[in-house]
Coordinates of C-alpha atoms in Angstrom, one line a residue:
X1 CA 64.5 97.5 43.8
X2 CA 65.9 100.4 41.8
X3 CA 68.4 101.7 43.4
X4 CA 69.7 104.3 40.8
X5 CA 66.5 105.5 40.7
X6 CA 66.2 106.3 44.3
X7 CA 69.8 107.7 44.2
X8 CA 69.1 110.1 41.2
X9 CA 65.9 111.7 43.2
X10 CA 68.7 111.8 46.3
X11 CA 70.7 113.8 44.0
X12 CA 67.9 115.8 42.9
X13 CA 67.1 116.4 46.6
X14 CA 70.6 117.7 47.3
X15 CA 70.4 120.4 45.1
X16 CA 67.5 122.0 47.4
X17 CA 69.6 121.7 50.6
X18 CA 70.7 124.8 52.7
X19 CA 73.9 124.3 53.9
X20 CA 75.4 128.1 54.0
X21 CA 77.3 127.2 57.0
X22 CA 78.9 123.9 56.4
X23 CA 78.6 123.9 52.5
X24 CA 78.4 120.1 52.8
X25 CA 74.8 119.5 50.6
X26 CA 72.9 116.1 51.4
X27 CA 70.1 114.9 49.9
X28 CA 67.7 111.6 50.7
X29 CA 65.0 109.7 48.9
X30 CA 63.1 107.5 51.0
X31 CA 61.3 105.0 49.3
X32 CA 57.6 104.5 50.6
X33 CA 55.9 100.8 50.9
X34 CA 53.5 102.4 48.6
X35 CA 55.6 102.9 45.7
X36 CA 56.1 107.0 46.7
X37 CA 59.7 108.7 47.2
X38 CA 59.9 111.3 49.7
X39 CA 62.8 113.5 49.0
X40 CA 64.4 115.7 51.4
X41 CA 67.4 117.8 52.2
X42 CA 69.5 119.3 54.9
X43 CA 68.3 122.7 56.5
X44 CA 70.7 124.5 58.5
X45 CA 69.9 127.1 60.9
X46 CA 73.0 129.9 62.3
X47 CA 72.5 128.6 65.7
X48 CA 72.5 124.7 64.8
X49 CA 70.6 123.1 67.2
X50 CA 67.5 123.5 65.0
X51 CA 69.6 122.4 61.7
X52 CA 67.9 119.4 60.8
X53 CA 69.4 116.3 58.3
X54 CA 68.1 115.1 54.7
X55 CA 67.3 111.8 55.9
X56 CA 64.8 113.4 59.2
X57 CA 63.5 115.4 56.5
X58 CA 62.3 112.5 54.0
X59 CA 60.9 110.5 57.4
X60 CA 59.2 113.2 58.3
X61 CA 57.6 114.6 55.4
X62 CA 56.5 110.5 54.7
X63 CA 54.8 110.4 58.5
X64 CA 53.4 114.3 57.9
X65 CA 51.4 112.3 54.6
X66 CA 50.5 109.0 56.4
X67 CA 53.3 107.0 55.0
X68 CA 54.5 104.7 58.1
X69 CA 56.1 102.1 56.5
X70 CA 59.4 102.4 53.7
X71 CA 61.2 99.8 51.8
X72 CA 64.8 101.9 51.0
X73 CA 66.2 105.1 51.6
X74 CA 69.7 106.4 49.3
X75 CA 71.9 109.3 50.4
X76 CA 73.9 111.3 48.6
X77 CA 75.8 114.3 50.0
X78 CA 79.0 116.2 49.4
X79 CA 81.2 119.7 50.1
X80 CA 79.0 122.8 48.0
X81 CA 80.0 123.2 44.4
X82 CA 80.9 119.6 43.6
X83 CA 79.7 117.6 40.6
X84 CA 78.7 114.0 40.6
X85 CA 79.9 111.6 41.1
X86 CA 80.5 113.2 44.8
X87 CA 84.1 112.7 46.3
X88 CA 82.3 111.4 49.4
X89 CA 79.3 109.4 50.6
X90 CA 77.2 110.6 53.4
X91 CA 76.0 108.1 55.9
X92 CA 73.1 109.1 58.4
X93 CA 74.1 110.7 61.7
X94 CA 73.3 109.1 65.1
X95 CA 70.1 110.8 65.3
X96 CA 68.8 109.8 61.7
X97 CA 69.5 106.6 62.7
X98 CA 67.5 106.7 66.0
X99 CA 64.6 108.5 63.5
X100 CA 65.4 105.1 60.9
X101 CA 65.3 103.0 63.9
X102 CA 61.8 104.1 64.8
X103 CA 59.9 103.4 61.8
X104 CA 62.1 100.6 60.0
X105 CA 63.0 97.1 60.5
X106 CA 66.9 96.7 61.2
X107 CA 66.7 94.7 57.7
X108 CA 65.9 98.2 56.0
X109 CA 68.4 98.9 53.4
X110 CA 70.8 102.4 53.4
X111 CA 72.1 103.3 50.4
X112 CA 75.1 105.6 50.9
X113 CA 76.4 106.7 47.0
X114 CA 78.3 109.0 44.9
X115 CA 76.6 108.1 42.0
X116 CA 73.7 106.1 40.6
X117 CA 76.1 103.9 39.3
X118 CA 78.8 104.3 42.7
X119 CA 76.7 103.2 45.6
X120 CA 77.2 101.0 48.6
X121 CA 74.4 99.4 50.4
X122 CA 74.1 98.5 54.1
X123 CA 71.1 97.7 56.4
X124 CA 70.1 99.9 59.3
X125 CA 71.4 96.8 61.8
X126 CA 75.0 97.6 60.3
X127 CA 74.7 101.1 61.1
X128 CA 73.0 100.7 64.4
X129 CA 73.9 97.7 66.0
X130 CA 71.9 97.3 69.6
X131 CA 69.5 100.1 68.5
X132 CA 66.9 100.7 71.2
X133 CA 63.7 100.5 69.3
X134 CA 60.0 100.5 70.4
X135 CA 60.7 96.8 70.7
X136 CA 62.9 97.5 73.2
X137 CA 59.9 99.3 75.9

């Protein structure tokens, strides 16, 4: 798998994000079984609740085409105004997760980077250890 490719269409994603209220710009690619990346971005909203993550954005946009099942996704994400390599990495939230959880096996990788060539890898079981999944009804 080609995980600076992936990363550099997460950057690419980040630079679409709308983050006027945290300034902290994040940007996923979720790589598709079928060979197609689904990029997405944050989207904040003033009143937050509806604010919704890059990574919910790439999983949905994926389902909203008929994609159901995905083989990677990278993040990359950072304060506004930053250059790459990014100062942080940006792991899913708790709710991304849950979305991850859903439609991925706990094997599924997470890439988490700075940079195409900065990255660190984990699998969703690492990030969500006892995840309730539809296994688990």
């Amino acid at each position: 798998m080609d995980y600076p490719k992936l990363i550099e269409e997460a950057l690419k994603a980040r630079e679409f994000a709308y983050a006027p209220y945290s300034r902290f710009l994040v940007g996923a690619a979720l790589l598709g079984k079928s060979g197609t990346i689904y990029r997405g971005c944050n989207v904040e909203s003033c009143s937050y609740g509806p604010t919704n993550c890059a990574e919910r954005t790439a999983v949905f946009k994926a389902i909203s085409e008929g994609e159901r099942e995905f083989a990677a996704i990278a993040i990359a994400g950072g304060p506004e105004g930053e250059q790459s390599p990014l100062a942080h990495t940006a792991f899913p939230c708790g709710v991304c997760r849950q979305v991850l959880a859903e439609f991925c096996p706990m094997d599924f990788p997470v890439i988490v980077a700075r940079s195409p060539e900065d990255y660190e890898v984990y699998t969703l079981g690492d990030l969500l250890p006892q995840a309730f999944t539809p296994l688990s009804l």
